[in-house]
PDB file of C-alpha atoms in Angstrom:
ATOM      1  CA  ALA A  13     -46.235 124.875 107.835  1.00 58.00           C
ATOM      2  CA  LYS A  14     -49.584 126.475 107.497  1.00 61.00           C
ATOM      3  CA  LYS A  15     -48.832 126.021 103.461  1.00 65.00           C
ATOM      4  CA  ARG A  16     -48.396 122.329 103.996  1.00 62.00           C
ATOM      5  CA  MET A  17     -51.406 122.110 106.161  1.00 59.00           C
ATOM      6  CA  GLU A  18     -53.549 123.623 103.530  1.00 67.00           C
ATOM      7  CA  GLU A  19     -52.084 121.299 100.902  1.00 69.00           C
ATOM      8  CA  GLU A  20     -52.767 118.321 103.122  1.00 69.00           C
ATOM      9  CA  GLU A  21     -56.392 119.378 103.482  1.00 73.00           C
ATOM     10  CA  ILE A  22     -57.261 119.630  99.853  1.00 73.00           C
ATOM     11  CA  ILE A  23     -55.825 116.321  99.221  1.00 72.00           C
ATOM     12  CA  VAL A  24     -58.015 115.001 102.046  1.00 75.00           C
ATOM     13  CA  ILE A  25     -60.926 116.651 100.553  1.00 77.00           C
ATOM     14  CA  TRP A  26     -59.909 115.176  97.039  1.00 74.00           C
ATOM     15  CA  ILE A  27     -59.758 111.967  98.648  1.00 75.00           C
ATOM     16  CA  LEU A  28     -63.238 112.201 100.184  1.00 79.00           C
ATOM     17  CA  LEU A  29     -64.859 113.480  97.002  1.00 78.00           C
ATOM     18  CA  LEU A  30     -63.509 110.776  95.045  1.00 75.00           C
ATOM     19  CA  GLY A  31     -64.497 108.434  97.765  1.00 75.00           C
ATOM     20  CA  LEU A  32     -67.991 109.535  98.153  1.00 79.00           C
ATOM     21  CA  GLY A  33     -68.411 109.630  93.982  1.00 76.00           C
ATOM     22  CA  LEU A  34     -67.471 105.911  94.045  1.00 74.00           C
ATOM     23  CA  PHE A  35     -69.648 105.301  96.895  1.00 77.00           C
ATOM     24  CA  PHE A  36     -72.722 107.070  95.244  1.00 76.00           C
ATOM     25  CA  SER A  37     -71.703 105.837  91.685  1.00 75.00           C
ATOM     26  CA  LEU A  38     -72.312 102.399  92.876  1.00 76.00           C
ATOM     27  CA  ILE A  39     -75.820 103.224  93.382  1.00 83.00           C
ATOM     28  CA  TYR A  40     -76.471 105.059  89.914  1.00 87.00           C
ATOM     29  CA  ASP A  41     -73.951 102.909  87.564  1.00 88.00           C
ATOM     30  CA  ILE A  42     -76.816 101.552  85.306  1.00 89.00           C
ATOM     31  CA  THR A  43     -78.775 104.852  85.219  1.00 90.00           C
ATOM     32  CA  VAL A  44     -75.708 106.930  84.382  1.00 89.00           C
ATOM     33  CA  LEU A  45     -74.639 104.655  81.672  1.00 91.00           C
ATOM     34  CA  GLU A  46     -77.810 104.338  80.061  1.00 91.00           C
ATOM     35  CA  GLY A  47     -77.916 108.218  80.117  1.00 92.00           C
ATOM     36  CA  VAL A  48     -74.424 108.409  78.511  1.00 91.00           C
ATOM     37  CA  MET A  49     -75.312 105.611  75.914  1.00 90.00           C
ATOM     38  CA  SER A  50     -78.621 107.520  75.078  1.00 91.00           C
ATOM     39  CA  GLU A  51     -76.359 110.651  73.675  1.00 91.00           C
ATOM     40  CA  ARG A  52     -74.376 108.825  71.535  1.00 93.00           C
ATOM     41  CA  THR A  53     -74.089 110.001  67.597  1.00 94.00           C
ATOM     42  CA  PRO A  54     -72.251 108.489  64.858  1.00 95.00           C
ATOM     43  CA  VAL A  55     -69.762 111.696  65.005  1.00 96.00           C
ATOM     44  CA  MET A  56     -69.035 110.918  68.888  1.00 94.00           C
ATOM     45  CA  ASN A  57     -68.889 107.376  68.219  1.00 94.00           C
ATOM     46  CA  TYR A  58     -66.189 107.746  65.735  1.00 95.00           C
ATOM     47  CA  TYR A  59     -64.216 110.223  67.766  1.00 94.00           C
ATOM     48  CA  PHE A  60     -64.240 108.006  70.969  1.00 93.00           C
ATOM     49  CA  VAL A  61     -63.424 104.799  69.271  1.00 93.00           C
ATOM     50  CA  GLU A  62     -60.600 106.600  67.538  1.00 93.00           C
ATOM     51  CA  PHE A  63     -59.523 108.413  70.956  1.00 92.00           C
ATOM     52  CA  ALA A  64     -59.574 104.836  72.952  1.00 90.00           C
ATOM     53  CA  PHE A  65     -57.313 103.237  70.009  1.00 90.00           C
ATOM     54  CA  LEU A  66     -54.858 106.245  70.370  1.00 89.00           C
ATOM     55  CA  PHE A  67     -54.760 106.610  74.435  1.00 87.00           C
ATOM     56  CA  THR A  68     -53.982 103.144  75.423  1.00 88.00           C
ATOM     57  CA  VAL A  69     -52.117 102.695  78.703  1.00 90.00           C
ATOM     58  CA  PRO A  70     -48.553 102.481  77.397  1.00 90.00           C
ATOM     59  CA  VAL A  71     -49.238 105.825  75.067  1.00 91.00           C
ATOM     60  CA  ILE A  72     -50.490 107.883  78.019  1.00 90.00           C
ATOM     61  CA  ILE A  73     -47.399 106.566  79.961  1.00 90.00           C
ATOM     62  CA  LEU A  74     -45.285 107.922  77.160  1.00 90.00           C
ATOM     63  CA  LEU A  75     -46.907 111.045  76.488  1.00 89.00           C
ATOM     64  CA  VAL A  76     -46.519 112.134  80.319  1.00 89.00           C
ATOM     65  CA  THR A  77     -43.065 110.937  80.449  1.00 90.00           C
ATOM     66  CA  LEU A  78     -42.162 113.003  76.939  1.00 89.00           C
ATOM     67  CA  PHE A  79     -43.556 115.875  78.618  1.00 86.00           C
ATOM     68  CA  LEU A  80     -41.730 115.710  81.604  1.00 87.00           C
ATOM     69  CA  LEU A  81     -38.478 115.340  79.803  1.00 84.00           C
ATOM     70  CA  LYS A  82     -37.422 118.959  80.792  1.00 85.00           C
ATOM     71  CA  ASP A  83     -37.754 118.178  84.344  1.00 84.00           C
ATOM     72  CA  ARG A  84     -36.349 114.427  84.396  1.00 86.00           C
ATOM     73  CA  LYS A  85     -36.419 114.176  88.041  1.00 87.00           C
ATOM     74  CA  LEU A  86     -39.820 113.517  87.969  1.00 88.00           C
ATOM     75  CA  ILE A  87     -39.938 110.924  85.322  1.00 90.00           C
ATOM     76  CA  ILE A  88     -38.755 107.890  87.766  1.00 91.00           C
ATOM     77  CA  PRO A  89     -41.644 109.119  89.992  1.00 90.00           C
ATOM     78  CA  TRP A  90     -43.928 109.107  87.150  1.00 92.00           C
ATOM     79  CA  TRP A  91     -43.041 105.819  86.036  1.00 93.00           C
ATOM     80  CA  ILE A  92     -43.325 104.295  89.528  1.00 94.00           C
ATOM     81  CA  ALA A  93     -46.632 106.202  90.264  1.00 94.00           C
ATOM     82  CA  SER A  94     -48.358 104.921  86.826  1.00 94.00           C
ATOM     83  CA  ILE A  95     -47.033 101.427  86.883  1.00 95.00           C
ATOM     84  CA  THR A  96     -48.071 101.182  90.464  1.00 96.00           C
ATOM     85  CA  ALA A  97     -51.563 102.617  90.049  1.00 96.00           C
ATOM     86  CA  LEU A  98     -52.071 100.290  86.747  1.00 96.00           C
ATOM     87  CA  SER A  99     -50.710  97.033  88.576  1.00 96.00           C
ATOM     88  CA  PHE A 100     -53.087  97.744  91.552  1.00 96.00           C
ATOM     89  CA  SER A 101     -55.755  98.409  89.235  1.00 96.00           C
ATOM     90  CA  LEU A 102     -54.990  94.982  87.196  1.00 95.00           C
ATOM     91  CA  MET A 103     -54.741  93.049  90.647  1.00 96.00           C
ATOM     92  CA  LEU A 104     -58.419  94.503  91.659  1.00 94.00           C
ATOM     93  CA  LYS A 105     -59.804  93.851  88.258  1.00 94.00           C
ATOM     94  CA  TYR A 106     -59.165  89.922  88.639  1.00 94.00           C
ATOM     95  CA  MET A 107     -59.646  89.901  92.524  1.00 94.00           C
ATOM     96  CA  LEU A 108     -63.347  91.490  92.143  1.00 92.00           C
ATOM     97  CA  ALA A 109     -63.870  90.077  88.781  1.00 92.00           C
ATOM     98  CA  ARG A 110     -66.915  92.448  87.933  1.00 92.00           C
ATOM     99  CA  ASN A 111     -67.978  91.957  84.322  1.00 93.00           C
ATOM    100  CA  ARG A 112     -67.966  94.823  82.029  1.00 93.00           C
ATOM    101  CA  PRO A 113     -71.211  96.547  81.127  1.00 92.00           C
ATOM    102  CA  PHE A 114     -71.860  94.983  77.731  1.00 90.00           C
ATOM    103  CA  VAL A 115     -71.183  91.426  79.535  1.00 90.00           C
ATOM    104  CA  ALA A 116     -73.370  91.626  82.305  1.00 88.00           C
ATOM    105  CA  PHE A 117     -76.058  93.605  80.628  1.00 90.00           C
ATOM    106  CA  PRO A 118     -75.837  92.565  76.975  1.00 88.00           C
ATOM    107  CA  GLN A 119     -79.653  93.440  76.505  1.00 87.00           C
ATOM    108  CA  LEU A 120     -79.032  97.110  77.916  1.00 86.00           C
ATOM    109  CA  PHE A 121     -75.623  98.056  76.778  1.00 87.00           C
ATOM    110  CA  THR A 122     -73.824  97.557  73.631  1.00 87.00           C
ATOM    111  CA  ALA A 123     -70.150  98.597  73.479  1.00 88.00           C
ATOM    112  CA  LEU A 124     -68.126 100.447  71.029  1.00 89.00           C
ATOM    113  CA  ALA A 125     -64.828  98.969  71.910  1.00 87.00           C
ATOM    114  CA  THR A 126     -63.659  95.312  72.753  1.00 82.00           C
ATOM    115  CA  GLU A 127     -62.172  94.963  76.048  1.00 83.00           C
ATOM    116  CA  ALA A 128     -60.883  91.524  77.460  1.00 81.00           C
ATOM    117  CA  ALA A 129     -60.203  91.944  81.104  1.00 86.00           C
ATOM    118  CA  TYR A 130     -62.710  92.771  83.998  1.00 92.00           C
ATOM    119  CA  SER A 131     -64.177  95.989  84.515  1.00 92.00           C
ATOM    120  CA  PHE A 132     -63.498  97.461  88.195  1.00 93.00           C
ATOM    121  CA  PRO A 133     -61.415  99.876  88.343  1.00 95.00           C
ATOM    122  CA  SER A 134     -60.699 101.691  85.000  1.00 95.00           C
ATOM    123  CA  ALA A 135     -56.644 101.269  84.648  1.00 95.00           C
ATOM    124  CA  ARG A 136     -56.547 103.859  81.920  1.00 94.00           C
ATOM    125  CA  THR A 137     -58.324 106.322  84.328  1.00 96.00           C
ATOM    126  CA  ALA A 138     -56.009 105.269  87.235  1.00 96.00           C
ATOM    127  CA  VAL A 139     -52.911 105.668  85.182  1.00 95.00           C
ATOM    128  CA  ILE A 140     -53.790 109.187  83.882  1.00 95.00           C
ATOM    129  CA  PHE A 141     -55.004 110.410  87.241  1.00 95.00           C
ATOM    130  CA  ALA A 142     -51.654 109.273  88.718  1.00 95.00           C
ATOM    131  CA  ALA A 143     -50.249 112.033  86.479  1.00 94.00           C
ATOM    132  CA  LEU A 144     -52.420 114.756  88.008  1.00 93.00           C
ATOM    133  CA  PRO A 145     -50.320 115.418  91.578  1.00 92.00           C
ATOM    134  CA  ILE A 146     -46.959 115.918  89.317  1.00 90.00           C
ATOM    135  CA  MET A 147     -48.400 117.967  87.082  1.00 90.00           C
ATOM    136  CA  SER A 148     -50.325 120.064  89.628  1.00 88.00           C
ATOM    137  CA  LYS A 149     -47.299 120.600  91.662  1.00 87.00           C
ATOM    138  CA  TYR A 150     -44.664 121.046  89.084  1.00 88.00           C
ATOM    139  CA  GLN A 151     -46.396 121.737  85.650  1.00 88.00           C
ATOM    140  CA  PRO A 152     -49.226 123.943  87.205  1.00 88.00           C
ATOM    141  CA  ARG A 153     -49.422 125.917  83.734  1.00 90.00           C
ATOM    142  CA  PHE A 154     -50.320 122.730  81.944  1.00 89.00           C
ATOM    143  CA  PHE A 155     -52.223 120.972  84.808  1.00 90.00           C
ATOM    144  CA  PRO A 156     -55.982 122.370  83.308  1.00 92.00           C
ATOM    145  CA  PHE A 157     -54.531 120.379  79.904  1.00 93.00           C
ATOM    146  CA  TRP A 158     -53.831 117.300  81.701  1.00 92.00           C
ATOM    147  CA  PHE A 159     -57.077 117.455  83.959  1.00 93.00           C
ATOM    148  CA  PHE A 160     -59.306 117.681  80.817  1.00 94.00           C
ATOM    149  CA  MET A 161     -57.332 114.945  79.147  1.00 93.00           C
ATOM    150  CA  ALA A 162     -58.016 112.961  82.270  1.00 94.00           C
ATOM    151  CA  ILE A 163     -61.492 113.827  82.433  1.00 94.00           C
ATOM    152  CA  LEU A 164     -62.029 113.169  78.643  1.00 94.00           C
ATOM    153  CA  VAL A 165     -60.116 109.714  79.174  1.00 95.00           C
ATOM    154  CA  ALA A 166     -62.464 108.725  82.152  1.00 95.00           C
ATOM    155  CA  TYR A 167     -65.727 110.063  80.275  1.00 95.00           C
ATOM    156  CA  SER A 168     -64.769 107.973  76.924  1.00 94.00           C
ATOM    157  CA  ARG A 169     -64.535 104.735  79.038  1.00 94.00           C
ATOM    158  CA  LEU A 170     -68.349 105.377  79.886  1.00 93.00           C
ATOM    159  CA  TYR A 171     -69.155 106.649  76.436  1.00 94.00           C
ATOM    160  CA  LEU A 172     -67.604 103.522  74.924  1.00 94.00           C
ATOM    161  CA  GLY A 173     -69.636 101.336  77.320  1.00 93.00           C
ATOM    162  CA  VAL A 174     -66.912  99.373  78.896  1.00 94.00           C
ATOM    163  CA  HIS A 175     -66.910 100.926  82.101  1.00 94.00           C
ATOM    164  CA  TYR A 176     -69.633 101.630  84.677  1.00 94.00           C
ATOM    165  CA  LEU A 177     -69.310 105.159  86.672  1.00 93.00           C
ATOM    166  CA  SER A 178     -68.049 103.265  89.937  1.00 92.00           C
ATOM    167  CA  ASP A 179     -65.069 102.002  87.835  1.00 95.00           C
ATOM    168  CA  ILE A 180     -64.154 105.332  86.812  1.00 94.00           C
ATOM    169  CA  PHE A 181     -64.117 106.809  90.294  1.00 91.00           C
ATOM    170  CA  GLY A 182     -62.401 103.626  91.522  1.00 92.00           C
ATOM    171  CA  GLY A 183     -59.529 104.512  88.902  1.00 95.00           C
ATOM    172  CA  MET A 184     -59.399 107.901  89.680  1.00 93.00           C
ATOM    173  CA  LEU A 185     -59.084 107.425  93.628  1.00 91.00           C
ATOM    174  CA  ILE A 186     -56.502 104.722  93.027  1.00 95.00           C
ATOM    175  CA  GLY A 187     -54.615 106.796  90.319  1.00 95.00           C
ATOM    176  CA  TYR A 188     -54.712 110.073  92.293  1.00 93.00           C
ATOM    177  CA  ILE A 189     -53.598 108.378  95.763  1.00 92.00           C
ATOM    178  CA  PHE A 190     -50.651 106.260  93.870  1.00 95.00           C
ATOM    179  CA  GLY A 191     -49.612 109.545  92.148  1.00 94.00           C
ATOM    180  CA  LYS A 192     -49.567 111.460  95.538  1.00 92.00           C
ATOM    181  CA  LEU A 193     -47.706 108.856  97.781  1.00 92.00           C
ATOM    182  CA  THR A 194     -45.400 108.680  94.767  1.00 93.00           C
ATOM    183  CA  LEU A 195     -44.593 112.209  94.829  1.00 90.00           C
ATOM    184  CA  TYR A 196     -44.551 112.579  98.391  1.00 88.00           C
ATOM    185  CA  THR A 197     -41.991 109.679  98.816  1.00 90.00           C
ATOM    186  CA  ALA A 198     -39.796 111.008  95.767  1.00 87.00           C
ATOM    187  CA  GLU A 199     -40.024 114.484  97.611  1.00 85.00           C
ATOM    188  CA  LYS A 200     -38.944 112.800 101.039  1.00 84.00           C
ATOM    189  CA  VAL A 201     -36.356 110.467  99.421  1.00 83.00           C
ATOM    190  CA  HIS A 202     -34.328 112.741  97.214  1.00 74.00           C
ATOM    191  CA  LYS A 203     -35.394 116.282  98.594  1.00 66.00           C
ATOM    192  CA  PHE A 204     -36.201 117.832  95.393  1.00 62.00           C
ATOM    193  CA  LYS A 205     -38.715 120.642  95.482  1.00 59.00           C
ATOM    194  CA  GLN A 206     -40.331 122.880  92.932  1.00 51.00           C
TER     195      GLN A 206
END
């Protein structure tokens, strides 16, 4: 019971931190994006353009699925978490209709990649953050790798100029919550544990 309470406290802290990050990032969206874009270099531009080309939402879903093949009971919860996070993100994008930085402020921001849909939240960030609760609980040895990949995906969206910082925090929050809820539900329904 004590361990369960500690886990729940950590979840609440994560959600609060991501929520606070989202709130404060709304204030500093333009400043942060200008700072990130001022650090662009030709080598990094090439790297992040290629990274974005390779790490699309379907590829992220496929890579995590392949990684979970040894623990097949996690594949369906992963698919549910990722597709739910993606669907919710897309729904919010069209409901809020927030223009991407390079559309809203063409005089300030140049995108290194083209994106058609709206900006908030970052769907790629939401999808890869949906994997983190599963990885932290069932693949703790590889969690640092997946956490690094999630941060890299999130940062790449800023670097490319296709998202604001608040889009990233929104995607993190959505992904983590849907990942955690799906994992919790799967454990209750199917009674599987570590």
